[in-house]
Coordinates of C-alpha atoms in Angstrom, one line a residue:
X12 CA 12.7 -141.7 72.3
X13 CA 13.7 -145.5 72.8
X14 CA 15.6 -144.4 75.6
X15 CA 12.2 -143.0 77.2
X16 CA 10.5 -146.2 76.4
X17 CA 8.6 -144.7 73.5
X18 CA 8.2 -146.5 70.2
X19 CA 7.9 -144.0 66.9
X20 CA 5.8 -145.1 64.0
X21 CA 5.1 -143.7 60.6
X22 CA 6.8 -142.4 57.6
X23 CA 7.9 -139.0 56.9
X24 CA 5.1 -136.9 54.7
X25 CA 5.9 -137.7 50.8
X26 CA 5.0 -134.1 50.2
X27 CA 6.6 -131.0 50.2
X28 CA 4.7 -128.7 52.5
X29 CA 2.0 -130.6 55.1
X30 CA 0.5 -128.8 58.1
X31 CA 1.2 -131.9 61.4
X32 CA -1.6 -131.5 63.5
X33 CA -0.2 -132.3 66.8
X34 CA -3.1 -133.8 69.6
X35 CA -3.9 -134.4 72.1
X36 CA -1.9 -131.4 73.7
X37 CA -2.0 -131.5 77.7
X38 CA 1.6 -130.7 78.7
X39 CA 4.5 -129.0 78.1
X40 CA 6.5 -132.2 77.9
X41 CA 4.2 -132.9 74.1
X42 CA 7.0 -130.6 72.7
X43 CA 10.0 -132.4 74.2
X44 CA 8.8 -135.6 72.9
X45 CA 7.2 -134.5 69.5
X46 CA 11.2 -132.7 68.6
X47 CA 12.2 -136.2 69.8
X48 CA 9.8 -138.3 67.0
X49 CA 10.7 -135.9 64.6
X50 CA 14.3 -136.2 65.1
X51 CA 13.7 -139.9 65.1
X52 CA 11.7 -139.9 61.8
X53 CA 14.7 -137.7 60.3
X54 CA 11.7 -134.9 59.8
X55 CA 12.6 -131.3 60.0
X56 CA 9.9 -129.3 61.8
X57 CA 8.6 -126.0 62.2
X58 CA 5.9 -125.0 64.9
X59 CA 4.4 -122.0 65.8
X60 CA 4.7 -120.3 69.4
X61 CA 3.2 -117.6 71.4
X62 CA 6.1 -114.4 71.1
X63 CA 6.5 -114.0 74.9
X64 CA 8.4 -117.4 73.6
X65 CA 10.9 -115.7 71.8
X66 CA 11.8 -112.9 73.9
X67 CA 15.2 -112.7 75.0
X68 CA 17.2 -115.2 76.4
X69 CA 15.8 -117.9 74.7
X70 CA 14.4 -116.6 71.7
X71 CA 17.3 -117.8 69.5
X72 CA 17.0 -121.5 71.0
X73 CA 13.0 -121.3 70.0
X74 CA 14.0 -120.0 66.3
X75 CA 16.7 -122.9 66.3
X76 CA 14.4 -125.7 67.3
X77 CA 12.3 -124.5 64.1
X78 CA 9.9 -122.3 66.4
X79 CA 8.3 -118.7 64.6
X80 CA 7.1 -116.3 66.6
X81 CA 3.3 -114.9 66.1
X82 CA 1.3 -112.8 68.2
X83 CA -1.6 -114.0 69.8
X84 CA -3.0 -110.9 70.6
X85 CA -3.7 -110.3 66.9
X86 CA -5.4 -113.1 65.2
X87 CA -6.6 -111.5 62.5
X88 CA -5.1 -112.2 59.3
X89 CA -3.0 -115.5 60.6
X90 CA -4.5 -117.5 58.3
X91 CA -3.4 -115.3 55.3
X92 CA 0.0 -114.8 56.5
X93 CA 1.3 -118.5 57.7
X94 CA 0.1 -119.5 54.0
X95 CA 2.1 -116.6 52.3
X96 CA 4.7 -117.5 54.1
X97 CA 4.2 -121.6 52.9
X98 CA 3.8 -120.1 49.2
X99 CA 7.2 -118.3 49.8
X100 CA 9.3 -122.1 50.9
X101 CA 9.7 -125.1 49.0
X102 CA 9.3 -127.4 51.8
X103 CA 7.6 -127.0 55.0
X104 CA 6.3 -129.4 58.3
X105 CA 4.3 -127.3 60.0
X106 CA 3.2 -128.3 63.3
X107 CA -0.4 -126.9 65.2
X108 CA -1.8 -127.9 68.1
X109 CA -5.0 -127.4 67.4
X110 CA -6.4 -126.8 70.9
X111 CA -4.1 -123.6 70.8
X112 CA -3.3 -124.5 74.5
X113 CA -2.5 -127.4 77.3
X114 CA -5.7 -126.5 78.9
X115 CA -8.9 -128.6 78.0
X116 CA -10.8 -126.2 75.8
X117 CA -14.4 -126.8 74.4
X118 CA -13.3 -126.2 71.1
X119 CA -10.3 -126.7 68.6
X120 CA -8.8 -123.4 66.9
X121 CA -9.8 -123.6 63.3
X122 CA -6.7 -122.1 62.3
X123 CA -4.7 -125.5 61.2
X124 CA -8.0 -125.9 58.6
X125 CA -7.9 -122.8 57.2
X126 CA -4.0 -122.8 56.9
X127 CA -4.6 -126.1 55.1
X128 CA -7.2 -124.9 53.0
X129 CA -5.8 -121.7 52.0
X130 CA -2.2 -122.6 50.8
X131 CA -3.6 -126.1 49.3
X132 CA -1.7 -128.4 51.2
X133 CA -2.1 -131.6 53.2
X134 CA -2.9 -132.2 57.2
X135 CA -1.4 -135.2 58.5
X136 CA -2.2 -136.5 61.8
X137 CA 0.6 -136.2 64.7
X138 CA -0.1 -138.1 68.0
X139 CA 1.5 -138.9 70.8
X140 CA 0.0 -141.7 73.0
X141 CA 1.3 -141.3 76.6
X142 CA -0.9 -144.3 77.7
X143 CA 0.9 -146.5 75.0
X144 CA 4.0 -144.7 74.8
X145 CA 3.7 -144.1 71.3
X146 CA 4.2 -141.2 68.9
X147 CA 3.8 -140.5 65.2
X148 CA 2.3 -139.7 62.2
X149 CA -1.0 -141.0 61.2
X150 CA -3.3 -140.5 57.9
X151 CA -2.8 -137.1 55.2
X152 CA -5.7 -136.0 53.4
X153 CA -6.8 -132.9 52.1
X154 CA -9.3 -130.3 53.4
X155 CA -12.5 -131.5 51.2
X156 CA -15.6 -129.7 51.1
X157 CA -17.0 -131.1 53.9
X158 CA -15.7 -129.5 57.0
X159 CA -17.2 -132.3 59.3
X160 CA -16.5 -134.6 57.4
X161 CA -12.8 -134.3 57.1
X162 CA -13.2 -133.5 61.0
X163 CA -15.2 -136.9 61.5
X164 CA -12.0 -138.6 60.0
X165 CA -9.4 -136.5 62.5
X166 CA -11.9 -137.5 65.5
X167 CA -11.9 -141.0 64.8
X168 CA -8.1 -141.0 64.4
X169 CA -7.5 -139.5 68.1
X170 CA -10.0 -141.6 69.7
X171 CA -7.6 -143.9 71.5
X172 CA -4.7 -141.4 71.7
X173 CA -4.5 -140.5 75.4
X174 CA -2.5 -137.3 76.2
X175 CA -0.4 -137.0 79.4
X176 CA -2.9 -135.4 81.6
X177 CA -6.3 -136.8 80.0
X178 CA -8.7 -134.8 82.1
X179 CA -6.8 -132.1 80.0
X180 CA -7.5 -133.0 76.5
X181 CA -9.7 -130.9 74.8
X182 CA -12.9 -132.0 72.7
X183 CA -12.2 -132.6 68.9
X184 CA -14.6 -130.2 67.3
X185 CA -14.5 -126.6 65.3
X186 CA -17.1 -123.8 66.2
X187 CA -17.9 -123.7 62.8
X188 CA -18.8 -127.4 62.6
X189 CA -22.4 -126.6 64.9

């Protein structure tokens, strides 16, 4: 990352098993540099990635690299299974970009929330800041009652994080939250 020009801040999670949001997402580059902060921050990571992925001949680089396949096509019942497979590990760093795609999108995908929620574990905020050169982890909290209001605190966290290609970023918000 240094060698980039890119300074890393924040300490690794102090708990076992935290879902890393990972925002603003505008370019494929975000995963070169986010395995780079990790790396730096001596965090092991997992992510989750669209199948086509994994298919062969670089499937078996993607499952290296941390990545597990899932299936796009069928998002029913996501939730439920990434937080049986949480229960099932003693330590996990997930990481979800939340706009599900590079593309600016009107709405985050809920399904980092609900992850969260379900297996009762932490979100910590992931950033990388192309404009400063920055990258790293920012606050953890837990999914309260209040879905806006723990939103309220991601949105005002990502405020000054600008992504690669900004006219890309996508607006922090859940459909649920109108």
């Amino acid at each position: 990352m240094r060698l980039a020009g890119w300074k890393v801040e924040g300490e690794i999670p102090r708990r076992n098993k935290v879902i890393i949001i990972a925002a603003p997402h505008t370019t494929n580059w975000d995963f070169v540099f986010l395995l780079g902060a990790a790396f730096h921050l001596g965090l092991s990571v997992k992510w989750l990635g669209k199948s086509s992925l994994f298919a062969f001949p670089f499937g078996w680089i993607m499952r290296a690299l941390g990545g597990i396949s899932v299936d796009r096509s069928k998002p029913n019942g996501m939730v439920e299974q990434v937080a049986d497979t949480i229960s099932t590990t003693d330590k996990i760093s997930l990481v979800i970009p939340p706009s599900g795609t590079r593309n600016k999108t009107e709405y985050w995908k809920s399904g980092f929330y609900h992850i969260a929620k379900t297996a009762k574990i932490s979100i910590v905020c992931g950033y990388l800041d192309y404009e400063k050169k920055k990258a790293g982890l920012g606050p953890n909290f837990f999914v309260s009652e209040s879905t806006s209001g723990d939103m309220d605190k991601i949105r005002a966290f990502y405020k000054n994080k600008v992504g690669k290609f900004p006219a890309l970023t996508s607006r922090i918000r859940l459909k649920e939250e109108q």
